[in-house]
Every structure is written in structure tokens, then in C-alpha cells.
mmCIF file of C-alpha atoms in Angstrom:
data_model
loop_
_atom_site.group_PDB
_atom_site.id
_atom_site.type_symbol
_atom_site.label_atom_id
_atom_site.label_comp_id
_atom_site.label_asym_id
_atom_site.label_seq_id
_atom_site.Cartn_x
_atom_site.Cartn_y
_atom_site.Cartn_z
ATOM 1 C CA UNK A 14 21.116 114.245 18.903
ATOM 2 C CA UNK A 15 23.369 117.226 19.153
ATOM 3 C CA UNK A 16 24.900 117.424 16.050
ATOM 4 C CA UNK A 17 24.144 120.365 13.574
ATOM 5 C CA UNK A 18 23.576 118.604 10.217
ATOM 6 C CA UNK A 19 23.572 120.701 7.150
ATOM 7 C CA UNK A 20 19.891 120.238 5.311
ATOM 8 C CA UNK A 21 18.111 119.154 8.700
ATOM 9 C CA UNK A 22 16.319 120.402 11.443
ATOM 10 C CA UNK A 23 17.974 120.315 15.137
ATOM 11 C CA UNK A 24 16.474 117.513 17.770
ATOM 12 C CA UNK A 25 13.617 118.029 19.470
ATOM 13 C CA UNK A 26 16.049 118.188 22.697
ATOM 14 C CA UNK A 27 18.219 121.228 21.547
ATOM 15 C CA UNK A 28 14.987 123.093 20.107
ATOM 16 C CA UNK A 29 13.973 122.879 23.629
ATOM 17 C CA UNK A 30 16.978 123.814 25.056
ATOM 18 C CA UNK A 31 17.036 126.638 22.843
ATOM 19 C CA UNK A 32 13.591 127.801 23.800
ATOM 20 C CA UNK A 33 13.906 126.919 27.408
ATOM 21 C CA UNK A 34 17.441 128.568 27.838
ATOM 22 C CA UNK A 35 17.700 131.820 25.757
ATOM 23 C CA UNK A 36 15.725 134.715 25.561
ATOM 24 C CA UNK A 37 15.003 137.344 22.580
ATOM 25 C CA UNK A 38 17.864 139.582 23.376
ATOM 26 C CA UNK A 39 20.388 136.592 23.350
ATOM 27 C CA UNK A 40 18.982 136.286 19.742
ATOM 28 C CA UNK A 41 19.136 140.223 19.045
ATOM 29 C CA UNK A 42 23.028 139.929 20.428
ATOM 30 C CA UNK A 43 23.441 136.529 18.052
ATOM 31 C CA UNK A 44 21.821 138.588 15.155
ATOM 32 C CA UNK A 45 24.436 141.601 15.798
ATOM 33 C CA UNK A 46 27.096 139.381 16.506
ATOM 34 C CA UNK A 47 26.936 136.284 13.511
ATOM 35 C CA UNK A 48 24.505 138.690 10.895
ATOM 36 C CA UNK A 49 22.107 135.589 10.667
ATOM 37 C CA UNK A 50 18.598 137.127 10.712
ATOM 38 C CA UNK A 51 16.572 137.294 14.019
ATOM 39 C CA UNK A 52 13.878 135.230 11.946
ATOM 40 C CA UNK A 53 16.215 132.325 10.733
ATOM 41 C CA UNK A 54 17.447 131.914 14.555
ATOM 42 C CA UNK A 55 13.927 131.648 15.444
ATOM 43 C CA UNK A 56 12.386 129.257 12.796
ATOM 44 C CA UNK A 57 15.661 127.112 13.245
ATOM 45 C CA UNK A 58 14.925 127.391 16.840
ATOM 46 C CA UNK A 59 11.327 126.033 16.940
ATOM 47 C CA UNK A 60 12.499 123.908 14.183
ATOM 48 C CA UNK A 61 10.649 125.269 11.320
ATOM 49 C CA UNK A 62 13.981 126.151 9.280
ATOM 50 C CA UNK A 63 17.302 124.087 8.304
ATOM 51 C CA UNK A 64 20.572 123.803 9.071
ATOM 52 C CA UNK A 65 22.338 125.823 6.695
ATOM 53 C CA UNK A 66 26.064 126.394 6.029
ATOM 54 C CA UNK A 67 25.598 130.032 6.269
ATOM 55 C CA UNK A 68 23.122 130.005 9.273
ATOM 56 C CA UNK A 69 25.110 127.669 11.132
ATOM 57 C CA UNK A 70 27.418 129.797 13.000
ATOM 58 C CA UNK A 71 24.490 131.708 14.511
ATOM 59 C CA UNK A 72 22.813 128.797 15.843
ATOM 60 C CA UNK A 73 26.076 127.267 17.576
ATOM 61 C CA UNK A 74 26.413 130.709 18.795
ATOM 62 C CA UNK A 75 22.743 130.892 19.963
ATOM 63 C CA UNK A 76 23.776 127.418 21.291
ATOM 64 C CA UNK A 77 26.598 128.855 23.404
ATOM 65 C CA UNK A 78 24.282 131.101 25.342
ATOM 66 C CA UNK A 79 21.774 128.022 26.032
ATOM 67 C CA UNK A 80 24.992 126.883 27.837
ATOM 68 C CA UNK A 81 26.052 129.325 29.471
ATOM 69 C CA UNK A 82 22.222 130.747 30.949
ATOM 70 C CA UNK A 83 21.623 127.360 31.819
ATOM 71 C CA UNK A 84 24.954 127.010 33.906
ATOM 72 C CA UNK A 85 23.914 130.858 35.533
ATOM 73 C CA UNK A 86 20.345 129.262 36.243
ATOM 74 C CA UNK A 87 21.941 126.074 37.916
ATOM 75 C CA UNK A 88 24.015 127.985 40.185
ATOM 76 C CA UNK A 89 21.119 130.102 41.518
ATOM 77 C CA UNK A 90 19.373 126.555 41.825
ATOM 78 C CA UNK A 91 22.059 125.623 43.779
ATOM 79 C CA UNK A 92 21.804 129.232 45.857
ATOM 80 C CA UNK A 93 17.889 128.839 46.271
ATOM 81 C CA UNK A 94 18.203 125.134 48.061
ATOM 82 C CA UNK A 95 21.006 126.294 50.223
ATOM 83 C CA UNK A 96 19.129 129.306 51.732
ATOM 84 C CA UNK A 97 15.846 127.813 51.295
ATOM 85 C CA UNK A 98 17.359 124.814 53.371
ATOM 86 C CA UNK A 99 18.589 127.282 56.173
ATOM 87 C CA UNK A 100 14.961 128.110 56.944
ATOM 88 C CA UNK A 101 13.970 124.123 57.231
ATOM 89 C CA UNK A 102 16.693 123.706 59.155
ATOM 90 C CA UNK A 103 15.729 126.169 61.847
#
């Protein structure tokens, strides 16, 4: 499910995850920092590209910001129910 295999496309779950969980600058910033192409990120992304030994780094780096956003956007979940629950509590 999770594994990046040379020659394939990623799972339907990551290419989510990818979508859901980074945003066009994280793939401008992947771009500067890997020098795979804005365009490979995004057709491996939607999963209209391969797994490729020299696109590879870029995606588990475009994977590393999926990570990370999503733990930022768990922790303002977290935030949002605890002030949100103040105000049912009163």
C-alpha cells in the first residue's frame, strides 16, 4: 500500500494523501529542493506517471510534507474541539 515500487503507480490511498495533504508550493519547494520537475510530482501525484528511480526521491520528499501538514492539521483539530467544546460547555 505504501511502498514506492519502481515501474508502478502509488495506491490510490497515498495519491490521496498527496492531494489531500500538500499544496502547490510544497511541490514548488520539492521541485527546488530534489530537481524532479513540478509536472512529474504532479502526474505521479494523481497517478498518471511512474515510480521512477530518478523521480523517487521527490515523491518521498513530497511524501514527507503530506506527513508533516497532516500532523499541523491534526493539532489544530485537536485546538478547534477544545475551544469549540468551551462554548458547549457554558
Amino acid at each position: 500500500m505504501g511502498n514506492l515500487e519502481t515501474g508502478k503507480t502509488i495506491s490510490a490511498e497515498v495519491s490521496y494523501y498527496l492531494k489531500e495533504f500538500t499544496t502547490a508550493q510544497d511541490i514548488a519547494d520539492v521541485n527546488a529542493e530534489t530537481g524532479v520537475s513540478v509536472s512529474t510530482l504532479n502526474y505521479v501525484k494523481r497517478r498518471a506517471g511512474n515510480i521512477s528511480e530518478e523521480n523517487k526521491r521527490g515523491i518521498i520528499s513530497l511524501a514527507k510534507r503530506a506527513f508533516f501538514n497532516a500532523e499541523a492539521k491534526r493539532k489544530e483539530a485537536l485546538k478547534c474541539k477544545k475551544e469549540l467544546g468551551l462554548i458547549f460547555q457554558s
